[in-house]
Coordinates of C-alpha atoms in Angstrom, one line a residue:
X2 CA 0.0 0.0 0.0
X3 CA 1.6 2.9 -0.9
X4 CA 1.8 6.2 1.4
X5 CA -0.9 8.4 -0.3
X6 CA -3.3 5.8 -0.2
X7 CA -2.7 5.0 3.2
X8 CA -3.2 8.8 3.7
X9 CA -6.1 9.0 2.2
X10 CA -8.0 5.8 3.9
X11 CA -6.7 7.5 7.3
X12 CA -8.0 10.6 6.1
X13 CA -11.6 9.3 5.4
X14 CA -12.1 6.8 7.9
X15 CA -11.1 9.9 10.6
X16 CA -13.8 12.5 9.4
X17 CA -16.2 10.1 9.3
X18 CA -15.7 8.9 12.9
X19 CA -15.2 12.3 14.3
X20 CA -18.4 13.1 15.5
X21 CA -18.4 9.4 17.2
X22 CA -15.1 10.0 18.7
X23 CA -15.9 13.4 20.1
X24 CA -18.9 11.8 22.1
X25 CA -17.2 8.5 22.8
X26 CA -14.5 10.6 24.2
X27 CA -16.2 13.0 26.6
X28 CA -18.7 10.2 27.6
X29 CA -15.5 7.9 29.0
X30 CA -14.1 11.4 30.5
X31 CA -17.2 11.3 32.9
X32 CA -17.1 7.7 33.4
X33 CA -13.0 7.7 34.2
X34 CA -13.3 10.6 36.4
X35 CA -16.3 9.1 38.4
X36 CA -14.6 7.2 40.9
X37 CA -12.4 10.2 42.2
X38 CA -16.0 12.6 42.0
X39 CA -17.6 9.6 44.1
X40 CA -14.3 9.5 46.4
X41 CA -14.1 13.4 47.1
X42 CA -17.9 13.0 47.9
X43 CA -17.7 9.9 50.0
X44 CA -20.0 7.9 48.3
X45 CA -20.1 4.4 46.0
X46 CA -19.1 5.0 42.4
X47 CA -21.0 3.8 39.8
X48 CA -17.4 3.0 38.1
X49 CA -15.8 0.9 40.5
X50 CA -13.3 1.2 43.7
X51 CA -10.4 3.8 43.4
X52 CA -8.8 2.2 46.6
X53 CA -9.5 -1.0 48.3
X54 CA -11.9 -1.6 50.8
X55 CA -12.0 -2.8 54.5
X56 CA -12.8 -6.2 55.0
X57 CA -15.9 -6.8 56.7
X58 CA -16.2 -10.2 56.8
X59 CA -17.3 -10.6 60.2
X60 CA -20.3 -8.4 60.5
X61 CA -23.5 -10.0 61.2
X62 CA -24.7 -8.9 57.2
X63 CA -29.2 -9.3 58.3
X64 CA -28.6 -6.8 61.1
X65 CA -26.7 -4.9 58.2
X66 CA -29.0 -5.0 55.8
X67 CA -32.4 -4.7 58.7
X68 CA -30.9 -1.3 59.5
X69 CA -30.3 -0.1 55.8
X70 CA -33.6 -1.2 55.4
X71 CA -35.0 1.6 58.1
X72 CA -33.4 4.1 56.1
X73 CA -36.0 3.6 53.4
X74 CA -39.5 3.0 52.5
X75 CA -40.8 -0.4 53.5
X76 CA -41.9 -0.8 50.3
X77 CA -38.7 -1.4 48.8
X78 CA -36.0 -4.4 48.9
X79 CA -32.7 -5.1 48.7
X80 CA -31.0 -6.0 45.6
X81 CA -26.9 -5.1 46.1
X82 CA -24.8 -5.4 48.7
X83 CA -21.6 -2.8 48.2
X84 CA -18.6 -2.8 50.5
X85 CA -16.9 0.6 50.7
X86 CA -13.7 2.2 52.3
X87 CA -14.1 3.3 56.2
X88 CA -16.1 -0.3 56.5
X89 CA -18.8 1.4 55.1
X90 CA -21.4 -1.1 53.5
X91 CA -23.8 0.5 50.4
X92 CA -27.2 -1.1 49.9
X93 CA -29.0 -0.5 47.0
X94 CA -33.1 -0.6 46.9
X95 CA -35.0 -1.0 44.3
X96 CA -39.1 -1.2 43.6
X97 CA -40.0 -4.9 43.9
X98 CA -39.9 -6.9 40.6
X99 CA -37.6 -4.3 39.1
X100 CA -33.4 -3.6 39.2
X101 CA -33.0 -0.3 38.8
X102 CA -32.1 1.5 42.5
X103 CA -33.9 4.4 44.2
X104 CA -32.6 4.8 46.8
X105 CA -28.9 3.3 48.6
X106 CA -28.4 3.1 52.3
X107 CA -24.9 3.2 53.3
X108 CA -24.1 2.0 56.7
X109 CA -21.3 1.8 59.1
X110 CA -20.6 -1.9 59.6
X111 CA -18.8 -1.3 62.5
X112 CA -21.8 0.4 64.6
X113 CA -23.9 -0.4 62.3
X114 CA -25.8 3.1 62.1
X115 CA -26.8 4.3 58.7
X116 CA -23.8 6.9 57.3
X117 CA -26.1 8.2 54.8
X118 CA -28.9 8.0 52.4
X119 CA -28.8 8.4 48.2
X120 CA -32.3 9.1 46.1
X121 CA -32.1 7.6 42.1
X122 CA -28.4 7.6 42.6
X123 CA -26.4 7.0 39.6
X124 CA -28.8 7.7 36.8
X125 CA -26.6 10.3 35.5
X126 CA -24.0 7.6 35.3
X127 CA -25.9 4.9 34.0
X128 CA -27.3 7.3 30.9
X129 CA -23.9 8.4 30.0
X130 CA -22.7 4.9 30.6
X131 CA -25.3 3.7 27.8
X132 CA -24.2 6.4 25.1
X133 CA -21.0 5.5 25.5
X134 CA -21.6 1.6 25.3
X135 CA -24.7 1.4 22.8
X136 CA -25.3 5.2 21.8
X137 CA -29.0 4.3 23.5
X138 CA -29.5 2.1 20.1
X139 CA -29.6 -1.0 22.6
X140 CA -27.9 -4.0 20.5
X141 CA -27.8 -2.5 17.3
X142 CA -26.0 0.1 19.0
X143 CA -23.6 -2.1 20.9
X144 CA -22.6 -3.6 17.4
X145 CA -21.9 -0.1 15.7
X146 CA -20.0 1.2 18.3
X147 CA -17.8 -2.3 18.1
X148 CA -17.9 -1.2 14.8
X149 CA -16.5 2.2 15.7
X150 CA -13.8 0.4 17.8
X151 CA -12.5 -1.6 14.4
X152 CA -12.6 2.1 13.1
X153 CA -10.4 3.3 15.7
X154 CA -7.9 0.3 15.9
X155 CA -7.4 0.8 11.7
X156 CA -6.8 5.2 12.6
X157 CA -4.2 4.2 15.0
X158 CA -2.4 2.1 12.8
X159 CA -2.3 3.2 10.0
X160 CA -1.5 6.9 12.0
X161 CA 2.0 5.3 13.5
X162 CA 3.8 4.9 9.6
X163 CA 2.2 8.6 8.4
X164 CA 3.7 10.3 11.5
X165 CA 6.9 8.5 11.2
X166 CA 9.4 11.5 11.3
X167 CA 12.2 11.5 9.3
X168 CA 16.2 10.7 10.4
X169 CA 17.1 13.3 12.9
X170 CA 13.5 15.0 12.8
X171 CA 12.5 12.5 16.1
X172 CA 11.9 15.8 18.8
X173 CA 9.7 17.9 15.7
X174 CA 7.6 14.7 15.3
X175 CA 6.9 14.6 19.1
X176 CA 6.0 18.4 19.7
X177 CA 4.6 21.2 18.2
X178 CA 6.6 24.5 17.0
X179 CA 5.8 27.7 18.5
X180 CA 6.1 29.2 15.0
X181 CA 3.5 27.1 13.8
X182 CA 0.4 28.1 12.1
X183 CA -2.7 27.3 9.5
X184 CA -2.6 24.0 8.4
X185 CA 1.2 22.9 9.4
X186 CA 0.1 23.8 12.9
X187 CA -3.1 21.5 12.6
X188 CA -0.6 19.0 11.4
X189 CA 1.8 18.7 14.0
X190 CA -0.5 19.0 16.8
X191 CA -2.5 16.1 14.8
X192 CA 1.1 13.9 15.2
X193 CA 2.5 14.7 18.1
X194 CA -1.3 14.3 20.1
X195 CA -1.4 11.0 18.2
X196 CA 1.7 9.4 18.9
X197 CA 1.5 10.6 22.3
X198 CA -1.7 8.3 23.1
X199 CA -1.4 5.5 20.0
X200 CA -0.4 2.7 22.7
X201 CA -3.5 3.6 25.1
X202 CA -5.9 4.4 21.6
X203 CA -5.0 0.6 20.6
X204 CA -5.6 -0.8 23.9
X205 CA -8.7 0.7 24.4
X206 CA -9.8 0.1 20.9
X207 CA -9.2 -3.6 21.0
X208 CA -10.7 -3.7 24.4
X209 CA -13.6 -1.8 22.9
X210 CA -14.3 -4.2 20.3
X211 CA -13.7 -7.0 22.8
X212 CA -16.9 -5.9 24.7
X213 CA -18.8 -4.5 22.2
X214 CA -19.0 -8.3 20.5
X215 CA -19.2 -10.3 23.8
X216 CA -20.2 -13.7 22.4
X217 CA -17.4 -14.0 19.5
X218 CA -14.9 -12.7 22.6
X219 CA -16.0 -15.5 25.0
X220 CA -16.0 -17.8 22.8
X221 CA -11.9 -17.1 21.3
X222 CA -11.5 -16.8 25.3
X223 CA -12.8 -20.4 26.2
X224 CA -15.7 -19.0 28.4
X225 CA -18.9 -20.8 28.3
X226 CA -21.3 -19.9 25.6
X227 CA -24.0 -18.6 28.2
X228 CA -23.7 -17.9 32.0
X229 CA -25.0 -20.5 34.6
X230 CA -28.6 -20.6 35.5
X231 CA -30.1 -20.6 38.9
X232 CA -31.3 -24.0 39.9
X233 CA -34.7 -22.9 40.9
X234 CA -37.0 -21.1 38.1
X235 CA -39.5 -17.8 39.6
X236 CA -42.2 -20.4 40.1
X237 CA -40.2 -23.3 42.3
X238 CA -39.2 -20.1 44.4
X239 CA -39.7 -16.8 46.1
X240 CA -37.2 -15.5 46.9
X241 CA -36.3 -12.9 50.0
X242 CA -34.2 -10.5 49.3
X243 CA -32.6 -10.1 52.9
X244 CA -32.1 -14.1 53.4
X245 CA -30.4 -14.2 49.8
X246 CA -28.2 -11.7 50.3
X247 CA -26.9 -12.6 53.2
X248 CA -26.3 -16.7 52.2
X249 CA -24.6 -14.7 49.4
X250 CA -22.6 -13.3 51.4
X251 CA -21.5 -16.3 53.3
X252 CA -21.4 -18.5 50.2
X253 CA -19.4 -16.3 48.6
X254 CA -16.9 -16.0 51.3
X255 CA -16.6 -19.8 52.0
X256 CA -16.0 -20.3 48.1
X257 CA -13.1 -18.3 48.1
X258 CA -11.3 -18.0 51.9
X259 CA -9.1 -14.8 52.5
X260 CA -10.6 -12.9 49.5
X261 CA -12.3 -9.4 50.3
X262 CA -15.9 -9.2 49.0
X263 CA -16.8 -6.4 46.7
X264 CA -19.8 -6.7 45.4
X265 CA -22.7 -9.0 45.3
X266 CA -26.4 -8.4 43.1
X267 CA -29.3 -10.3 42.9
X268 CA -30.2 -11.5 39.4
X269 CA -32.4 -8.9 37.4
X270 CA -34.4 -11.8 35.4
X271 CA -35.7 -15.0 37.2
X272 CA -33.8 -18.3 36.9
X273 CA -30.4 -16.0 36.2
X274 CA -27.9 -17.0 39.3
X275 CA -26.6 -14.5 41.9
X276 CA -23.1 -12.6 41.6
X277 CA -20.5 -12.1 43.6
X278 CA -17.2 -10.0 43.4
X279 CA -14.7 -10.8 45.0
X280 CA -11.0 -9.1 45.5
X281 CA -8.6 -12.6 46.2
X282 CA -5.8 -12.2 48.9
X283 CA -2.6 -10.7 47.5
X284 CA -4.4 -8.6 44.1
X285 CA -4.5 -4.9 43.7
X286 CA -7.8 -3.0 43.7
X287 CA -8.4 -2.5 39.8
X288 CA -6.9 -5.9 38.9
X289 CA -9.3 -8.8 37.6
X290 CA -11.6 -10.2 40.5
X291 CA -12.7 -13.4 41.2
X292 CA -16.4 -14.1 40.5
X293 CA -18.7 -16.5 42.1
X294 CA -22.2 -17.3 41.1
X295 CA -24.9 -18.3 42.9
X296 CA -28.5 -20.0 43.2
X297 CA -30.2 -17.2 44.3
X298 CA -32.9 -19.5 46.7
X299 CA -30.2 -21.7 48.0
X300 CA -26.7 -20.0 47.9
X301 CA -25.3 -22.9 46.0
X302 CA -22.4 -22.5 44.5
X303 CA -22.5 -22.7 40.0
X304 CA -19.2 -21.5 39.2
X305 CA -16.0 -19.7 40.5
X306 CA -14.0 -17.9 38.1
X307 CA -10.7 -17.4 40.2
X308 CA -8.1 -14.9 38.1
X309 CA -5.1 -16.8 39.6
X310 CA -6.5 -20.3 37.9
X311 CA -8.2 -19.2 34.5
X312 CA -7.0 -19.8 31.2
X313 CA -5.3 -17.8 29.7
X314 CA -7.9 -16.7 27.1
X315 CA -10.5 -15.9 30.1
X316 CA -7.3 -13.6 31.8
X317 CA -6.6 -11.8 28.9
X318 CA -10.1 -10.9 28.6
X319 CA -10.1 -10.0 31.8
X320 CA -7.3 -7.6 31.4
X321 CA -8.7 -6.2 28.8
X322 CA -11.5 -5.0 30.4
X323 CA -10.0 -3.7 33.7
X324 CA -7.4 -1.8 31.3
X325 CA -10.4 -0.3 29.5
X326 CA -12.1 0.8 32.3
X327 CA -8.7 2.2 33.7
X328 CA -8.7 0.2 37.0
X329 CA -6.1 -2.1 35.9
X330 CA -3.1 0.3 36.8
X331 CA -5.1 1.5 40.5
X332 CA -5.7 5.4 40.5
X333 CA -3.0 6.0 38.2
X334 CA -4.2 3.8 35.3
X335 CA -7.8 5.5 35.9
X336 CA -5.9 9.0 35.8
X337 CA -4.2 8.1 32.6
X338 CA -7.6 7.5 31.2
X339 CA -8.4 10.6 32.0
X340 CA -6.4 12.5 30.5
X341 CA -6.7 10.1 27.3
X342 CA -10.3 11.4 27.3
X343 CA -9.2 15.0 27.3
X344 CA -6.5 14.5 24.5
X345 CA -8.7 12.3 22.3
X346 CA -10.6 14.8 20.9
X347 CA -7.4 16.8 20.0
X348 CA -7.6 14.1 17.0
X349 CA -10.6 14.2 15.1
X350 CA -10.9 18.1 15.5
X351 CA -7.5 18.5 14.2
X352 CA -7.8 16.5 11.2
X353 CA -11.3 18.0 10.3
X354 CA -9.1 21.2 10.5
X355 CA -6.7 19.9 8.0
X356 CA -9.5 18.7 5.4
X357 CA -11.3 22.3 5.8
X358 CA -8.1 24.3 4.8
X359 CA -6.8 21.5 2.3
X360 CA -10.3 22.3 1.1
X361 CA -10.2 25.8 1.4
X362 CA -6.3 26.0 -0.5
X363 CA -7.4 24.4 -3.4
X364 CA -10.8 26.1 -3.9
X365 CA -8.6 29.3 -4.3
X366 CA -6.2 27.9 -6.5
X367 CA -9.1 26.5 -8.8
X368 CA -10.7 29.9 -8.7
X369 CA -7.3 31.9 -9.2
X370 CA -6.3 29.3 -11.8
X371 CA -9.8 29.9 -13.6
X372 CA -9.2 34.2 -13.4
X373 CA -6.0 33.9 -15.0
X374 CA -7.6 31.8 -17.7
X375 CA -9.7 34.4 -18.0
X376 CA -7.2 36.9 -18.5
X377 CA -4.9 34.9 -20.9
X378 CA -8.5 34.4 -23.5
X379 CA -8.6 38.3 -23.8

């Protein structure tokens, strides 16, 4: 492929991702920066732990989830159990029958006396969170912002052999001259913006597409082709919320000894099992947890994915994810993502630049070419 070509395919396939970009830049800004907004403000983020929590494993979790339960309407019932730093526990409550929260309790394990109480909380999060992953198209979404991601893997590519400076011009491809204007300013801030971020735009692109086809993924992985079902179907069992949650809880624990529970939900649709995360002995907060589901009725153990025994399809999967989400690398990694975010942009606006006054340049030559023919017929 030669080098104009190559120019020219990046050139197209960046203006007409730019808009797409733009959003799918500034909507993983908000979602990166959530967990330090959500630390500052000492409550849950919607995005995951920026340091890792006390272990409570010891707290008696009814009398835990009874006193969260004051702190709201009767009406409503548990559905996730949250530990936080400060051995703080966060409950969220939904409407019965349905799993989006209204309310989240969070409550001092070690007095147990509620901390504080959240209304709706996270539905900011969870909108932004659902442009960013499916552009609120649902699946149809999910597959064209996969499709994005594809997109975005061939612009970084193809990006590294077009920037490639010439011998002894290495410190003029990696920054931007003060005397620079117009279109060669647009130009080198397009390079040296680019090169700066290509390993992190690959990662994230590849990651991207990773999630955005999750059945071809698992599958290359070796997971299996559908999660475990509950053993007991809505009819066989009704289920209380309270007694589940805290057989979770204890389930989860004895399945993997020494490990600090996270998280653990109740299924959104009957006959789907119970999850719980789970940080194992020895693993930074960020890295991949270990994840044990559950019947929801009986607490049984289905499966425990444990990230110091999976394949190595399932850990590069894994990976993939927490580096996406910017957790893999602690509150650095999630930093860097940040700031990713804010550069991002810097790339699609630049090269629309570019095209508009390549666009401009030679609509004045045509029309200063087509005067002087003009002038040369008289």
């Amino acid at each position: 492929m030669t080098r104009s070509v190559l120019r020219r395919l990046h050139r197209w396939i960046g203006l007409t991702l730019a808009l797409p970009l733009i959003v799918q830049a500034a909507t993983g800004l908000i979602m990166a920066a959530d967990p330090f907004v959500a630390f500052i403000q000492g409550v849950p983020s919607a995005n995951g732990l920026l340091i890792e929590p006390d272990n409570v494993s010891g707290v008696d979790v009814a009398t835990i989830l009874t006193t969260a339960q004051a702190g709201v309407s009767s009406d409503l019932v548990p559905i996730r159990w949250r530990v936080e730093p400060d051995s703080i526990v966060a409950v969220d409550f939904a409407v019965p029958g349905h799993q989006q929260a209204v309310a989240e309790v969070g409550v001092d394990a070690l007095f147990t006396k509620v901390a504080w109480v959240r209304r709706n909380p996270d539905g900011f999060y969870h909108w932004v969170h659902s442009v960013h992953e499916t552009l609120l198209m649902g699946q149809q979404g999910r597959r064209l912002i996969g499709t994005i991601g594809i997109g975005l893997f061939l612009l970084g590519l193809s990006g590294i052999p077009l920037w490639w400076p010439r011998r002894g011009r290495w410190r003029a491809g990696l920054t931007v001259s003060r005397d620079a204007t117009g279109w060669g300013f647009q130009r080198a801030l397009h390079g040296a913006a680019g090169i700066w971020i290509v390993a992190l735009l690959l990662v994230q692109s590849i990651s991207g597409i990773a999630m955005a086809f999750p059945q071809t993924a698992r599958a290359i992985a070796g997971f299996p082709a559908t999660a475990p079902r509950g053993g007991h179907s809505a009819r066989e069992a009704t289920i209380d919320p309270i007694h589940a949650i805290a057989a979770g809880v204890a389930s989860a624990q004895a399945a993997m000894p020494g490990a600090t529970l996270l998280d653990l939900r109740l299924p959104a649709v009957p006959g789907r099992p119970m999850m719980a995360v789970l940080l194992p002995a020895g693993h930074w907060q960020g890295s991949p947890p270990a994840i044990v589901t559950m019947d929801p009725a009986t607490a049984r153990v289905l499966s425990v994915q444990n990230p110091e025994t999976n394949s190595l399809g399932v850990s590069v999967l894994n990976w993939l994810r927490a580096w996406h989400e910017g957790a893999a690398a602690g509150p650095v990694g999630r930093l860097l993502l940040c700031l990713f975010a804010l550069a991002l942009p810097l790339l699609p606006l630049t090269g629309t630049a570019m095209w508009i006054l390549r666009w401009r340049r030679r609509r004045h030559a045509s029309a200063a070419a087509g005067v002087a023919g003009v002038r040369v017929g008289e």
